[in-house]
GROMACS .gro file of C-alpha atoms in nm:
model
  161
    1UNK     CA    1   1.038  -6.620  -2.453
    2UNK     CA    2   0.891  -6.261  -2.510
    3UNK     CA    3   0.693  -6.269  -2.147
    4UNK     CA    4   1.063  -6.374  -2.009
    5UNK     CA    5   1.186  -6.079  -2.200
    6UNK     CA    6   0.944  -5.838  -2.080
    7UNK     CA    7   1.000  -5.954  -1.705
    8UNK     CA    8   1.366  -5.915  -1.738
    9UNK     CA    9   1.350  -5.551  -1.881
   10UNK     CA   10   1.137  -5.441  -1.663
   11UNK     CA   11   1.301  -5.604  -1.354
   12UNK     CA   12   1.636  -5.383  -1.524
   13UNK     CA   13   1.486  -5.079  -1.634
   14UNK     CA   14   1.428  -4.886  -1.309
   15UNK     CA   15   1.746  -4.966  -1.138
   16UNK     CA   16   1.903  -4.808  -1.511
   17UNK     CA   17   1.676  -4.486  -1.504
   18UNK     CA   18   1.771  -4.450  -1.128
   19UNK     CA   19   2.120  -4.412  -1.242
   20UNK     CA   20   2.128  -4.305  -1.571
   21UNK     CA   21   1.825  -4.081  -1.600
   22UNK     CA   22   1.467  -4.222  -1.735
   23UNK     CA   23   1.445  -3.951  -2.048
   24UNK     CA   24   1.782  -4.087  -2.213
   25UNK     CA   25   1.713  -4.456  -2.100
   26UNK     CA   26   1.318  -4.386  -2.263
   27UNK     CA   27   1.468  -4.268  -2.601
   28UNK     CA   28   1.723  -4.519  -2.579
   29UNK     CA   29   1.454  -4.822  -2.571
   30UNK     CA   30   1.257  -4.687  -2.797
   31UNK     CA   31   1.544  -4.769  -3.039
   32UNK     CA   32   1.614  -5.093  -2.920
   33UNK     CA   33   1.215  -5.157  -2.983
   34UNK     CA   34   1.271  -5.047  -3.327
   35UNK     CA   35   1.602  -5.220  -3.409
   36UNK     CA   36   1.501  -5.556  -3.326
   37UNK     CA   37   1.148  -5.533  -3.479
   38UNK     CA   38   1.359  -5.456  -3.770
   39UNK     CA   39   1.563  -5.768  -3.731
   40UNK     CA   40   1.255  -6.003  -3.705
   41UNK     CA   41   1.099  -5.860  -3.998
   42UNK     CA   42   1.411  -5.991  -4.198
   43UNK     CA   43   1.477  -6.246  -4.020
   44UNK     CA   44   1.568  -6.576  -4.220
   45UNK     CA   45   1.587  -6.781  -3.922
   46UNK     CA   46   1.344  -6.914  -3.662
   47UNK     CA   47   1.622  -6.856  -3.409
   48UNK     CA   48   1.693  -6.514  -3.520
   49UNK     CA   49   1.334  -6.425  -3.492
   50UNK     CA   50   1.266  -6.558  -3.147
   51UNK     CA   51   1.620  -6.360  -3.034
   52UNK     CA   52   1.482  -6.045  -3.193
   53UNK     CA   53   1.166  -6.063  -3.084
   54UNK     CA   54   1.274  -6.130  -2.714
   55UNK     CA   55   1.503  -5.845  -2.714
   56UNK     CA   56   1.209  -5.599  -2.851
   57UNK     CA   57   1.015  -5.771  -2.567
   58UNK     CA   58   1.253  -5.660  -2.333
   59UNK     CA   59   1.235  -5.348  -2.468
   60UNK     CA   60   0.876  -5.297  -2.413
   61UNK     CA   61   0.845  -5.464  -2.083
   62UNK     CA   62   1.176  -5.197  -1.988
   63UNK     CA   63   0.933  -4.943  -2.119
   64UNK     CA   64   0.598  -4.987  -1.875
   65UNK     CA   65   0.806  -4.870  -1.571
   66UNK     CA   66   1.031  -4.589  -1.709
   67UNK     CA   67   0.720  -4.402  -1.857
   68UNK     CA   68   0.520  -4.480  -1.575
   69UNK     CA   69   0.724  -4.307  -1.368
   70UNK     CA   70   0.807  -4.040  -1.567
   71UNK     CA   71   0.437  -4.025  -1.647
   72UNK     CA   72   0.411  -3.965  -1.244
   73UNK     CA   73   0.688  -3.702  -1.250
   74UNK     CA   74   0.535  -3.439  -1.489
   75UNK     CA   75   0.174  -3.480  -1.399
   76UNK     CA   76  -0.026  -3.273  -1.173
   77UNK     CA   77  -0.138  -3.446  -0.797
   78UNK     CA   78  -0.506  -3.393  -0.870
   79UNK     CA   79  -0.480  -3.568  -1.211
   80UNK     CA   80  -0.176  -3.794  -1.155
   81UNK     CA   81  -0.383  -4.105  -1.168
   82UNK     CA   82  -0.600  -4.024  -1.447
   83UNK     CA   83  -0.259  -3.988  -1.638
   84UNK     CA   84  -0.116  -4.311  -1.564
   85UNK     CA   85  -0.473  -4.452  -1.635
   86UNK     CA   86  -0.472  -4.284  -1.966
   87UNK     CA   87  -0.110  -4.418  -2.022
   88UNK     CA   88  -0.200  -4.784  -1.970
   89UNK     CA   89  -0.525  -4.760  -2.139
   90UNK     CA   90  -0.247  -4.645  -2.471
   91UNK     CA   91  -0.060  -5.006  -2.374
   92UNK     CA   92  -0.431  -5.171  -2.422
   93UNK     CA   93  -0.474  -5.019  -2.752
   94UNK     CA   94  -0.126  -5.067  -2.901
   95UNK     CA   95  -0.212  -5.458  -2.758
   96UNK     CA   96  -0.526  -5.454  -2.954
   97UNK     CA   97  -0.399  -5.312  -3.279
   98UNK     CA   98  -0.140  -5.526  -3.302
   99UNK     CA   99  -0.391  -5.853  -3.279
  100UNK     CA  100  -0.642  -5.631  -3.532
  101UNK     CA  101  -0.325  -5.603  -3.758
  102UNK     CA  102  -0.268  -5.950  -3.739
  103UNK     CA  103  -0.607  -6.085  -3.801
  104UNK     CA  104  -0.602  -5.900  -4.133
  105UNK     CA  105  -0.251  -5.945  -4.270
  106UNK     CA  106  -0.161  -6.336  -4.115
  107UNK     CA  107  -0.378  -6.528  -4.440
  108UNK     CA  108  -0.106  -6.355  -4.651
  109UNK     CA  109   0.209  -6.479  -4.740
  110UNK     CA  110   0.479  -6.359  -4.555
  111UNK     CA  111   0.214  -6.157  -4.295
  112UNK     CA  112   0.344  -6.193  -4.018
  113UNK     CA  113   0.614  -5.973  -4.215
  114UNK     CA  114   0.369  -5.747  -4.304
  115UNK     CA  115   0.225  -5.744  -3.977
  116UNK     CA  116   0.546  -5.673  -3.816
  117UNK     CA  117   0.623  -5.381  -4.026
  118UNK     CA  118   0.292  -5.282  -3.974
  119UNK     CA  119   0.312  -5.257  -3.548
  120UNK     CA  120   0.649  -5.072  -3.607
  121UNK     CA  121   0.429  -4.770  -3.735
  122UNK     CA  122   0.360  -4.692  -3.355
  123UNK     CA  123   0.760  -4.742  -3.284
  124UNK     CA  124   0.819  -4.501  -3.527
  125UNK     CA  125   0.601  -4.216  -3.447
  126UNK     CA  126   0.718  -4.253  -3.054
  127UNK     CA  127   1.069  -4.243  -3.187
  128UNK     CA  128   0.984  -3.922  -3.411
  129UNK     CA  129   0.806  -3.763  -3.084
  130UNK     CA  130   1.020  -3.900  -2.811
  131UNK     CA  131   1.301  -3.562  -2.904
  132UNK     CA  132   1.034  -3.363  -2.740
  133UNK     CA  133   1.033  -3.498  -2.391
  134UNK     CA  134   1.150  -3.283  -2.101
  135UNK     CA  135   1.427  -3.407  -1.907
  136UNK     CA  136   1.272  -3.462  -1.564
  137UNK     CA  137   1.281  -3.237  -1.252
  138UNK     CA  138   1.501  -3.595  -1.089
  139UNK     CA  139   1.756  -3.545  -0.851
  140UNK     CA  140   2.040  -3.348  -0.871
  141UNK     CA  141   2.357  -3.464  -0.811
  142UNK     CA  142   2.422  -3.222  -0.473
  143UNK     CA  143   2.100  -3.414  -0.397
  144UNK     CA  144   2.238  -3.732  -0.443
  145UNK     CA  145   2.547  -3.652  -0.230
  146UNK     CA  146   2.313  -3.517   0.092
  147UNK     CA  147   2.109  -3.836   0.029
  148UNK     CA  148   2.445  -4.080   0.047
  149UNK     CA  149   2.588  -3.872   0.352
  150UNK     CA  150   2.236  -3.948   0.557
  151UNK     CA  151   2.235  -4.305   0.458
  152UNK     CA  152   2.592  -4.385   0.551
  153UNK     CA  153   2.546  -4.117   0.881
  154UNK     CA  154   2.256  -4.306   0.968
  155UNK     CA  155   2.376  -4.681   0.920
  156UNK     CA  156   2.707  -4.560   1.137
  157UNK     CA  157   2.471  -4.411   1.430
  158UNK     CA  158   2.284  -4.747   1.422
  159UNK     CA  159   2.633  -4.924   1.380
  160UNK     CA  160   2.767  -4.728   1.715
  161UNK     CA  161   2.467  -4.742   1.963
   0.00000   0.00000   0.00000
């Protein structure tokens, strides 16, 4: 169920930030991450869990390709690999702290509580930074009009020859 999740936000997610802009849609799945984690930490039942926990999944999976991109946006040619690089390595490490989190906290009862709360920590300090991030550069919407008048003059020149 969460790998499903993940597949299905990020299959949505671009064709969203296309349209709606990837700052706003960024911000806005950070709070989806965090509103479902908070749901499966109180979660009383199995089934609630597994629907929270999908839907956080599909937050984090809509995630990878926004800030990729806008990762790409704001970085500099020379060093526009070594960003994204950087960025994924950050995935890695949220991947590993999670399992380190739940190695030490799953003996306990209720852990995977505790463990839950505990990977929201990195939720919450993205959420507390995320006010600071720039609206990208994008296309305008005069762009957007030039680029839908070559499109449709182009597919009616190919429609007419």
């Amino acid at each position: 169920m969460i790998l499903s999740g993940e597949a299905v936000g990020s299959f949505i997610a671009g064709k969203v930030a296309d349209s709606h802009g990837r700052r706003s849609l960024l911000i806005t799945v950070f709070y989806i991450i965090a509103a479902a984690s908070i749901v499966s930490i109180f979660a009383n039942s199995y089934l609630l869990y597994i629907c929270a926990r999908t839907i956080a999944a599909g937050g984090i999976g809509a995630s990878y390709p926004i800030a990729s991109c806008y990762v790409h946006e704001f970085s500099v040619t020379l060093h526009r690999s070594t960003g994204i690089t950087i960025f994924q390595m950050i995935g890695a490490v949220g991947g590993i702290y999670t399992c380190v989190c739940a190695l030490c906290v799953m003996s306990l009862d209720n852990g995977w509580r505790i463990e839950l709360a505990l990977v929201l920590i990195p939720t919450s300090l993205l959420l507390s930074c995320s006010t600071w991030l720039m609206s990208p550069p994008g296309i305008t919407q005069f762009t957007r009009k030039r680029i839908k008048l070559w499109w449709s003059s182009r597919r009616w020149r190919t429609l007419t020859e």
